[in-house]
């Protein structure tokens, strides 16, 4: 077992990081939260140009995939930069649409970033259901193209917009590969959460290094250091689970990755908030963009309890 | 990114599994923290060594198989999955041996390593002192120049298994005038039965007597038992400590096997839903530790030095170990109170994990300052 990224994989992650750092994602996130999607859409196209969505789309439908390891690496970067939109859902849709007719019609547009997709069980909230170009509904009788959506509800993460899908619509498949698609959903969510956690840690380390109280940087106090050390430990041990799950794509490994990455990110969010003090509790300060996402991802595509049960195969 | 094993690794795994299946004692040996158990474990080391399984990653000339780090990890997985006995010579094999291979002379390696591999010489670590625990560099035991060697005096404590061991390795102050506490220390090996050594057993938490303190009164050590240069002891010891906390002290195999046993226990008890999360966390934690270790080993083999990240390991496995064993005892209910079970023995041992090999508070400081770059604070 040689468990190392190769140079190409590292370069791919680095190039996404550089692109997103230059893109001023906090501004795009805040606009997205207000329902202004222009900058978010532009970012989406650039991600598509970099190949992010094509990784989940088979080559037969103008994709590069399936390549779960590269996808996981990409989603870590998307999380680190808190990119908004139905990212996980678009990838999940790509894994769900397999009937040649619908696949030919829908997948090339997802791969190249022309359209965004959302997916939900019929009657559940779909992320960005009001805005997605393709709304897939997992109905009792198969996969359907939803005819529309109900009123949107706010999420604890202002950058996420929730809307239930209307029942009915065109039947795309009677037996869609739901189990497989759920693996992609959970893997992408886990990787995104890991990225969110890494960003929260990085920002908090920088903050406590510069904020002084009692005449010393608060980061020199041991109680502060130890909380951050624990955050680092939790994230560093979630990372190999995420990458390992991308290699094996077994339900137990993917569930383990999801629960550990989301729990680590959420614990890091709690630490980040505490160590920032009051400024961390404000919507104005950018930290909030990651804090709220850590909470939302924790239960998206499987609660910690459900994922623990799946990790045990029980 | 590859989780596949090579054919050679697979063949090695199969060979180890077959050997263990044929040799692991059917009944667990008595606790190695007792005199009787110590003897039984020493005999087990000899049996391992006879077929060169006691230190598989050592060079062949010293009794190993020179199998490399990845196959060592594979061997450990098989070893613990086979529920083979604990390693009575662990301090020698995982602490002193790598120190000698890095800093000792060929003569020292040839003299010390083969009898260690065979269980003929069992080693104790003599680092801690009554006044020097976390602040190890403040230690006061001294080594004074004598004809052809050194004379050791002072007191060492918390020495695992020293009550029954043969020899010890430790740090001694050779230059009391050095400007800094961690300068002027030297690394020496000595005989626990030499004149001037008094070993006093200290019952550990469950009363078992293998733990000990050592009183040293002008104990003679020949020059050939000094490791490295006089005064270089701290640097050498820190490389040992990195081994201890890093790759080799706690192989993932132990936790994979323990988590597997826990899962089986949980299923035998009817898979109670209220403990499911804790069992899952143990299984997930063991897998995380396995993958983390293979990643670290791969980086090491690719030429990277492993530094302070070994402190991440130490905190992770020690907390995993306790949580796992607490869950097992809770599942056992009334039976969990018994002291004469394997679960109880392992639980008691797990409780010490956050204390030895550098306390978890000290490890968190290292993570915060050396990995995260936070400002140094008051110690
Ligand atoms: C089962 C077991 C086996 C052992 N085996 C060996 C052995 O074989 N050989 C050997 O040499 N030693 C051995 N030890 C000793 C072990 O290495 C020491 O116990 C350890 O280094 C801690 O030292 P101490 O016990 O003196 O605690 P202290 O250093 O007195 O610490 C007491 C408490 O204060 C905390 N503390 C101290 N300094 C700081 C700080 N700067 N910041 C925050 N917290 C701090 C510690 O973390 C700890 O919680 C063993 C210990 C145990 C429990």
XYZ file of C-alpha atoms in Angstrom, chain A residues 1-6 9 69 73 201 204-206 208-209 217-222 224-230 232-234 236-238 240-245 247-248 250 252-253 255-257 259-260 263 304-314, chain B residues 1-6 9 70 77 263 266-267 271 276-281 283-285 287-296 298-299 301-302 304 311-313 315-317 319 360-365 367-369 371-379:
124
model
C 0.000 0.000 0.000
C 1.601 3.237 -1.188
C -0.652 5.948 0.095
C 0.655 9.113 -1.521
C -0.735 11.649 -3.940
C 1.141 11.838 -7.219
C -2.864 15.268 -8.306
C -9.744 10.739 -5.947
C -9.141 16.726 -3.874
C -8.277 26.224 11.487
C -8.116 30.892 13.606
C -4.401 30.196 13.910
C -3.730 33.467 12.095
C -4.879 34.138 17.673
C -1.338 34.822 16.547
C -0.878 37.036 21.722
C -3.837 34.935 22.840
C -2.283 32.115 20.820
C 0.502 31.872 23.379
C -1.954 30.708 26.063
C -1.946 26.998 26.513
C -5.974 28.190 23.337
C -3.133 26.155 21.859
C -4.516 22.865 23.012
C -7.922 23.462 21.445
C -6.231 24.231 18.152
C -3.962 21.216 18.453
C -7.052 19.041 18.918
C -5.518 19.834 13.807
C -5.423 16.246 15.054
C -9.077 15.618 14.185
C -5.375 15.272 9.975
C -6.973 11.931 10.778
C -10.086 12.676 8.705
C -6.691 9.862 4.977
C -10.206 8.522 5.495
C -11.517 10.849 2.786
C -8.762 9.933 0.328
C -8.942 6.259 1.255
C -12.702 6.245 0.661
C -9.856 4.964 -3.626
C -12.090 2.119 -2.442
C -17.053 1.133 -0.478
C -18.466 1.657 4.850
C -15.332 3.627 3.945
C -19.608 6.676 5.479
C -16.573 6.661 7.800
C -15.043 9.499 5.803
C -18.758 11.161 9.669
C -15.162 11.856 10.599
C -17.404 15.906 12.907
C -23.531 11.414 11.846
C -25.665 8.623 13.283
C -26.681 7.238 9.907
C -23.103 7.356 8.691
C -21.805 5.627 11.808
C -24.302 2.832 11.276
C -23.204 2.493 7.666
C -19.549 2.528 8.688
C -20.263 -0.533 10.809
C -22.319 -2.097 8.050
C -25.098 -2.341 10.661
C -2.865 7.229 -4.538
C -2.946 3.499 -4.210
C -4.204 1.134 -1.550
C -3.266 -1.976 -3.470
C -0.586 -4.198 -2.010
C 2.154 -5.675 -4.141
C 3.622 -7.841 0.305
C 5.399 -1.336 4.698
C -1.566 -6.281 11.330
C -17.237 -4.900 17.130
C -20.944 -5.583 20.511
C -22.564 -8.004 18.080
C -25.783 -4.910 18.819
C -23.405 1.862 18.235
C -21.820 5.287 17.842
C -18.992 4.508 20.205
C -18.257 1.190 18.511
C -18.379 2.880 15.108
C -16.004 5.598 16.280
C -13.702 1.156 14.082
C -13.429 4.428 12.154
C -10.584 5.657 14.355
C -9.034 2.743 10.073
C -8.022 6.421 10.140
C -4.904 5.558 12.095
C -4.048 2.759 9.665
C -4.345 5.000 6.605
C -2.541 7.874 8.321
C 0.354 5.556 9.178
C 0.632 4.113 5.679
C 0.677 7.662 4.337
C 3.433 8.635 6.787
C 5.068 6.224 2.244
C 6.356 9.765 2.766
C 10.127 5.931 2.117
C 9.973 8.742 -0.429
C 10.854 12.858 3.749
C 2.898 14.195 18.110
C -0.418 14.049 16.219
C -0.202 10.260 16.387
C -2.594 11.995 21.114
C -4.785 10.229 18.578
C -3.955 6.629 19.410
C -7.353 8.650 23.193
C -0.616 14.524 25.748
C -0.384 18.069 27.109
C 3.231 18.212 25.992
C 2.296 16.715 22.605
C -0.420 19.325 22.126
C 2.139 22.038 22.823
C 1.498 20.422 17.635
C 0.504 23.997 18.413
C 3.991 25.489 18.328
C 3.029 22.408 13.376
C 0.649 25.342 13.699
C 3.349 27.924 14.404
C 1.681 29.481 17.438
C 3.829 31.653 19.680
C 5.763 29.993 22.463
C 4.194 30.546 25.856
C 5.291 29.974 29.410
C 6.154 26.336 30.070
